[in-house]
CSV table of C-alpha atoms in Angstrom, one decimal:
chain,number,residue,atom,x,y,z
W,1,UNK,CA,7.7,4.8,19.2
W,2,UNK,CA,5.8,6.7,16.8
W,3,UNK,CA,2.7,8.4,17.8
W,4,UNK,CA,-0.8,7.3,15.8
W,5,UNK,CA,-2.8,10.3,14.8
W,6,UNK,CA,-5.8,8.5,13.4
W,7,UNK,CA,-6.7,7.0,17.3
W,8,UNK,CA,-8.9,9.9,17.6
W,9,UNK,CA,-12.6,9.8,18.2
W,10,UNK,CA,-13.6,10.4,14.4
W,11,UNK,CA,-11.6,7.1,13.1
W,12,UNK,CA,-13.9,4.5,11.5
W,13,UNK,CA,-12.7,1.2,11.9
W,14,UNK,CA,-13.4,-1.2,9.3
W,15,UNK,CA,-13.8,-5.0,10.2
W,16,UNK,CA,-14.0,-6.3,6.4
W,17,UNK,CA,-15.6,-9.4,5.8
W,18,UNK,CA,-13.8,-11.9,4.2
W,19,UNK,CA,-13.6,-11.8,0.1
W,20,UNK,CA,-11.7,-11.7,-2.7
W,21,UNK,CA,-9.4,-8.9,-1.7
W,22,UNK,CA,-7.6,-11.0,1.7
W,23,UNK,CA,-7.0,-14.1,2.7
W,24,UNK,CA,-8.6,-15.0,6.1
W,25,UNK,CA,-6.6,-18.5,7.1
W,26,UNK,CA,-3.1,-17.4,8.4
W,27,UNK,CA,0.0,-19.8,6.8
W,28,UNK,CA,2.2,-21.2,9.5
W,29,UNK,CA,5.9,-20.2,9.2
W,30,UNK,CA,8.4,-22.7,10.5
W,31,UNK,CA,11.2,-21.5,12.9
W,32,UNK,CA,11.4,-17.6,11.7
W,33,UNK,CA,14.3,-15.4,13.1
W,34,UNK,CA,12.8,-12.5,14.3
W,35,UNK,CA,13.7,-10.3,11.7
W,36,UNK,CA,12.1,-13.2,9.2
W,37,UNK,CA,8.8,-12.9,11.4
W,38,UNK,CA,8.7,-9.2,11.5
W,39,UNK,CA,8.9,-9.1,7.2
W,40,UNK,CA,6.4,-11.9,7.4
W,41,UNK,CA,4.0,-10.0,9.7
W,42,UNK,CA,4.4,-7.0,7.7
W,43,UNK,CA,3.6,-8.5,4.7
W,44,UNK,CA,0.3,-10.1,5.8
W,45,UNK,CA,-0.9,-6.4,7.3
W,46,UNK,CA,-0.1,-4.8,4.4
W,47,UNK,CA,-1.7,-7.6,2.1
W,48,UNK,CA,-4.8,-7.4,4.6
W,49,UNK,CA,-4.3,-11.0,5.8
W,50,UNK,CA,-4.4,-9.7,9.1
W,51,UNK,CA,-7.7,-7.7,8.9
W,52,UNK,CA,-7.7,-3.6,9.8
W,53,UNK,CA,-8.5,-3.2,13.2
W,54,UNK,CA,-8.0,-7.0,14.5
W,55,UNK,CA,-6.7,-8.0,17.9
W,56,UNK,CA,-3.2,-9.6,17.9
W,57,UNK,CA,-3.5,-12.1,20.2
W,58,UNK,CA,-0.1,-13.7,21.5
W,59,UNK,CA,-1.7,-17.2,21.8
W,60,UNK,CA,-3.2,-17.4,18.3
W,61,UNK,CA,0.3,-15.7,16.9
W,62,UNK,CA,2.8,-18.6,18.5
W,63,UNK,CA,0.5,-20.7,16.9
W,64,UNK,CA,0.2,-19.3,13.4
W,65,UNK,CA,3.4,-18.0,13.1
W,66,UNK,CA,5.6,-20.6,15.4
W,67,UNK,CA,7.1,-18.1,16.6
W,68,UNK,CA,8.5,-17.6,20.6
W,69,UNK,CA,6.8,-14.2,22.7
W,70,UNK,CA,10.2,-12.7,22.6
W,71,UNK,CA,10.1,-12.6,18.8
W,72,UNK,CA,6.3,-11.5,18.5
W,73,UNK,CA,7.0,-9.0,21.0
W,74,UNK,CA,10.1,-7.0,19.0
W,75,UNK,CA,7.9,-7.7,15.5
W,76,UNK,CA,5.3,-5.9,16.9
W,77,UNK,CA,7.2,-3.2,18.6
W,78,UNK,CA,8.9,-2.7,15.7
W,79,UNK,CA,6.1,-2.8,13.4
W,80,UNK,CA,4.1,-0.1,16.0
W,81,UNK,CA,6.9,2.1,15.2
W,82,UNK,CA,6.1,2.4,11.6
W,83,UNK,CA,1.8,2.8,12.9
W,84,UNK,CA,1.1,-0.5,11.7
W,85,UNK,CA,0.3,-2.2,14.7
W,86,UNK,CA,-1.6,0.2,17.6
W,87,UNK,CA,-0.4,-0.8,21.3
W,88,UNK,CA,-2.8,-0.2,23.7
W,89,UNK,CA,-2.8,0.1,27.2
W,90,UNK,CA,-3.9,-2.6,29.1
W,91,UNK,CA,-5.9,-4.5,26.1
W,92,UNK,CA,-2.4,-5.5,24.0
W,93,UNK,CA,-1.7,-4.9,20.1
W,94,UNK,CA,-3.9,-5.0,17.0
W,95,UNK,CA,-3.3,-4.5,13.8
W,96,UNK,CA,-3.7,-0.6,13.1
W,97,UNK,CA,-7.3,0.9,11.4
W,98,UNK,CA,-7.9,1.9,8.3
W,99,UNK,CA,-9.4,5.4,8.1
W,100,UNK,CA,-11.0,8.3,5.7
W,101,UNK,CA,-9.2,10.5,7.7
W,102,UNK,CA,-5.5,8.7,7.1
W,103,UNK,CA,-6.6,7.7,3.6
W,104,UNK,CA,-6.9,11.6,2.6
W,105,UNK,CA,-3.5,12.7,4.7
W,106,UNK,CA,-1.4,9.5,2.9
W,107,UNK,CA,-2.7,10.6,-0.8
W,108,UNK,CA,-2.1,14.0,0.0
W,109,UNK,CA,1.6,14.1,1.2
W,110,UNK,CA,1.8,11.1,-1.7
W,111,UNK,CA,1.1,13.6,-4.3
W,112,UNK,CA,3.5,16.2,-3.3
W,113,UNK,CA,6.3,14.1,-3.0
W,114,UNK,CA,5.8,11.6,-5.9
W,115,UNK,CA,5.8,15.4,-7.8
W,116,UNK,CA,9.0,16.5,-6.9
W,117,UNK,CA,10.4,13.3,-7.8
W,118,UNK,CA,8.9,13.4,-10.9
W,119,UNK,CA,9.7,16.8,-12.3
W,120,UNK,CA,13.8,15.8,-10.9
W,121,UNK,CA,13.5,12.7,-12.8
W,122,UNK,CA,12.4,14.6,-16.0
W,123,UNK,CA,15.0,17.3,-15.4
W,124,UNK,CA,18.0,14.3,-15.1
W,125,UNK,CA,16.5,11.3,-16.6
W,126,UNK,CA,18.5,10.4,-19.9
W,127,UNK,CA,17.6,7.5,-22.7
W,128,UNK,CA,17.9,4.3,-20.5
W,129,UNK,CA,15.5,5.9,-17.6
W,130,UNK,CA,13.1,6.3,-20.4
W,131,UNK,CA,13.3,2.4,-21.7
W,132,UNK,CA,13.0,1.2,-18.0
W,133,UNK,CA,9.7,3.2,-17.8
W,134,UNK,CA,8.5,1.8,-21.4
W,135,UNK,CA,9.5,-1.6,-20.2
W,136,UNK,CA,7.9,-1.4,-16.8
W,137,UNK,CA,4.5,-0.3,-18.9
W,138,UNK,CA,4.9,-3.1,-21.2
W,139,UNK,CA,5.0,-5.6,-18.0
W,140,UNK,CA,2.0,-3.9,-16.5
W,141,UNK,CA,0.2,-4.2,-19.2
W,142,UNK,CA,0.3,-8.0,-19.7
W,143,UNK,CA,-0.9,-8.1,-15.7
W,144,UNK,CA,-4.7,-8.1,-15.1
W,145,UNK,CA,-5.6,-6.1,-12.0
W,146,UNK,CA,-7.7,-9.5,-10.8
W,147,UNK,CA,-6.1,-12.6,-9.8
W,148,UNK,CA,-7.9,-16.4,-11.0
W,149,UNK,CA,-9.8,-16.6,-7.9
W,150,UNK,CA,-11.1,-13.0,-8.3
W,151,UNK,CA,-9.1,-11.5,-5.7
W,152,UNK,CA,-6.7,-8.1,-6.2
W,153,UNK,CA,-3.4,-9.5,-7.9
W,154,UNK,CA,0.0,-9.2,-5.6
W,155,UNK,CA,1.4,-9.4,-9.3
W,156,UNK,CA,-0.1,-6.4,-10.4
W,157,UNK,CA,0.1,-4.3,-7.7
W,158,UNK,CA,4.0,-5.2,-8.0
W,159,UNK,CA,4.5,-4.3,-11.5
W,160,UNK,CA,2.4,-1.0,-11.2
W,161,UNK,CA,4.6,0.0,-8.1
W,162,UNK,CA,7.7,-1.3,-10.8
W,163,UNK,CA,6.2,1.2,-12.9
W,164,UNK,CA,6.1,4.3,-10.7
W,165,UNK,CA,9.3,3.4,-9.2
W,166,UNK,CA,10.6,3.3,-12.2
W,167,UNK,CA,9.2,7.2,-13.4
W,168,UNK,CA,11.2,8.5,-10.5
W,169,UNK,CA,14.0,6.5,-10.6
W,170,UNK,CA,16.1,9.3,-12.1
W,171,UNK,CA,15.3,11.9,-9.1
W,172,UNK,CA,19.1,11.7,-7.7
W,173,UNK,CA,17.7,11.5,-4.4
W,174,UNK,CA,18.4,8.2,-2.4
W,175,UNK,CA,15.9,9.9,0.7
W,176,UNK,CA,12.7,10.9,-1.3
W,177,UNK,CA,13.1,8.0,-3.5
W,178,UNK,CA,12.6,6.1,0.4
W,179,UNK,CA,10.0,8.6,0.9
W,180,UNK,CA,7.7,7.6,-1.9
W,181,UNK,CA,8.3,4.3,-1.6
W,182,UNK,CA,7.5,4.5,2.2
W,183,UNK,CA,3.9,6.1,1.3
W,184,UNK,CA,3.5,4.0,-1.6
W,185,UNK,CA,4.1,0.9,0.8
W,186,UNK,CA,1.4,2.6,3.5
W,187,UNK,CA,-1.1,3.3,0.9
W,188,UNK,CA,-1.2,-0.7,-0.3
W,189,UNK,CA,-4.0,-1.5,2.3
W,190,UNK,CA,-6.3,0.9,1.0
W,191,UNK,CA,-5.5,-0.3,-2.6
W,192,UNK,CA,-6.8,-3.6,-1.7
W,193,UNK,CA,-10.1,-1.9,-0.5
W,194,UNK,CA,-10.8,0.2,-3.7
W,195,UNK,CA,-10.2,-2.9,-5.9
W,196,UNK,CA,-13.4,-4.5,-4.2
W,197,UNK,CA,-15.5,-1.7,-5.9
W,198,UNK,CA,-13.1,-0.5,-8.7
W,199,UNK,CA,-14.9,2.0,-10.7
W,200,UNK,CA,-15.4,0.5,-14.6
W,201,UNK,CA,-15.6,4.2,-15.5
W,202,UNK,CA,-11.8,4.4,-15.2
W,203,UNK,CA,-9.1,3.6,-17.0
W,204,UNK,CA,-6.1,3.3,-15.8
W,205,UNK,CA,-4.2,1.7,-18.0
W,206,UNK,CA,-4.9,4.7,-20.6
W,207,UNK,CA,-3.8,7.2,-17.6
W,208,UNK,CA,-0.6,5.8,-17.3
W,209,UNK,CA,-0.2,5.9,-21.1
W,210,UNK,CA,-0.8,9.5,-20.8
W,211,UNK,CA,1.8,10.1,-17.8
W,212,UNK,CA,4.4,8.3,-19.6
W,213,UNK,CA,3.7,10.5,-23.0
W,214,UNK,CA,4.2,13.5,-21.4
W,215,UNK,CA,7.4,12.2,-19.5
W,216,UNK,CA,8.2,11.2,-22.7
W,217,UNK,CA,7.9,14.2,-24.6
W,218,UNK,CA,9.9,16.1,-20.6
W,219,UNK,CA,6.3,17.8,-20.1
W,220,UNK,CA,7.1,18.5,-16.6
W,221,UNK,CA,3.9,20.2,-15.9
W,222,UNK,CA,1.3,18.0,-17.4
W,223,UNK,CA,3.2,15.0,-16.1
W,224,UNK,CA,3.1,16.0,-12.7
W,225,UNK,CA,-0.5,17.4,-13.4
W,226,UNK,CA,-1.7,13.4,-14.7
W,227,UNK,CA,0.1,11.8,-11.6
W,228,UNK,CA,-1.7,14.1,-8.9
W,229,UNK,CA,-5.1,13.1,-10.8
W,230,UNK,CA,-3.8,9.7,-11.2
W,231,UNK,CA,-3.1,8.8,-7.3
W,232,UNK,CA,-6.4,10.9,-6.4
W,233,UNK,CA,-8.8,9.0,-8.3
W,234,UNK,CA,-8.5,6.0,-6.5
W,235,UNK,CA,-8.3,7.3,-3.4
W,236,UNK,CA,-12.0,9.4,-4.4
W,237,UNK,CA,-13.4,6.2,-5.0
W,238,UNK,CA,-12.9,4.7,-2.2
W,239,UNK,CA,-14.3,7.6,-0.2
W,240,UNK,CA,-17.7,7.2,-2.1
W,241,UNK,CA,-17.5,3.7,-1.0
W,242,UNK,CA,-16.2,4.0,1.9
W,243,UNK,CA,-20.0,3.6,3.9
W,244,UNK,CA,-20.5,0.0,1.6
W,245,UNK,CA,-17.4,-1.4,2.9
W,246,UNK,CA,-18.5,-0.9,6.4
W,247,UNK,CA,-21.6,-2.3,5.7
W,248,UNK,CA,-19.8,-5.8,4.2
């Protein structure tokens, strides 16, 4: 089992209040395999439905998720392997903390890697990688970053992963495309926490336009320059905010 370096001391926990960013009523799942419940649990950390920081209590999980202790018990192991869930001793799982201090290391490592992909794609990518990215835009662009109710949009957040997926597609590389898509995956909670103070000084919509010109036009440099500025930006704003969120 993976070790969780943001445990330490310094870690802020964040118990959100409900909004438009999570649900807060779990959805019972009828008679899940295990490897059914483990997706399912996944998806609801990830998505916030299961708050940052909350207790996973084995009592209120059967009942939620109909699911038997042997079943919770290899989800969670499984899912405390990839520092989702924390296991601790003598007090039993919850669902792993948000933190400054993990927010900076996941953008950070983010950057570098989504970079190399990037320039490799540029290097190798030939007409048809170019129309995926142009499509994926197009798709993006129809998506409002706000759901109906007011709450972040699953739908968006999928086509603007579609859409960076889609600029490093042509990397060659099965392992860092798994890579990126592992951070992009880890960084999804905190997206859902900027969206509940998104800046209206930004634009990203117009900074995609601009990484995709310069992929385009197989500016490898100012590509890679616009994506490093692109990831950080959001994560800066949510530092800024980050003592308003505590407060909610």
């Amino acid at each position: 089992m993976m070790e969780n370096h943001y445990m330490g001391a310094q870690e802020t926990d964040i118990a959100v209040a409900p909004g438009p960013w999570q649900k807060t009523d779990h959805v019972k799942h009828e008679n899940l395999s295990s490897s059914e419940l483990y997706r399912r649990l996944r998806a609801d950390i990830l998505r916030c439905h299961l708050r940052p920081g909350t207790r996973l209590l084995f009592r209120t999980l059967r009942e939620d998720y109909s699911a038997g202790l042997s079943q919770l018990r290899e989800a969670l192991m499984r899912l405390a392997a990839e520092d989702l869930v924390v296991l601790e001793n003598n007090k039993g799982f919850r669902v792993a903390p948000v933190s400054p201090e993990e927010l900076l290391d996941i953008t950070t490592v983010r950057c570098e890697v989504e970079s190399i992909a990037l320039r490799m794609a540029i290097e190798k990518g030939d007409i048809r990688w170019e129309s995926s990215i142009l499509a994926r835009h197009h798709e993006l662009s129809r998506v409002p970053l706000l759901n109906k109710q007011g709450a972040f949009s699953d739908e968006w957040n999928a086509a603007n992963e579609a859409l960076h997926s889609a600029l490093r597609a042509a990397c060659g590389s099965p392992l860092l495309l798994n890579f990126c898509e592992a951070l992009s995956e880890r960084y999804y909670r905190y997206r859902r926490l900027w969206a509940r103070h998104p800046s209206g000084e930004r634009n990203p919509a117009h900074e995609h336009e601009q990484i995709i010109n310069a992929v385009i036009q197989r500016d490898a440099t100012t590509a890679v320059a616009l994506v490093k500025e692109h990831l950080m930006a959001t994560t800066q704003e949510l530092l800024a905010n980050w003592s308003a969120l505590q407060e909610e």
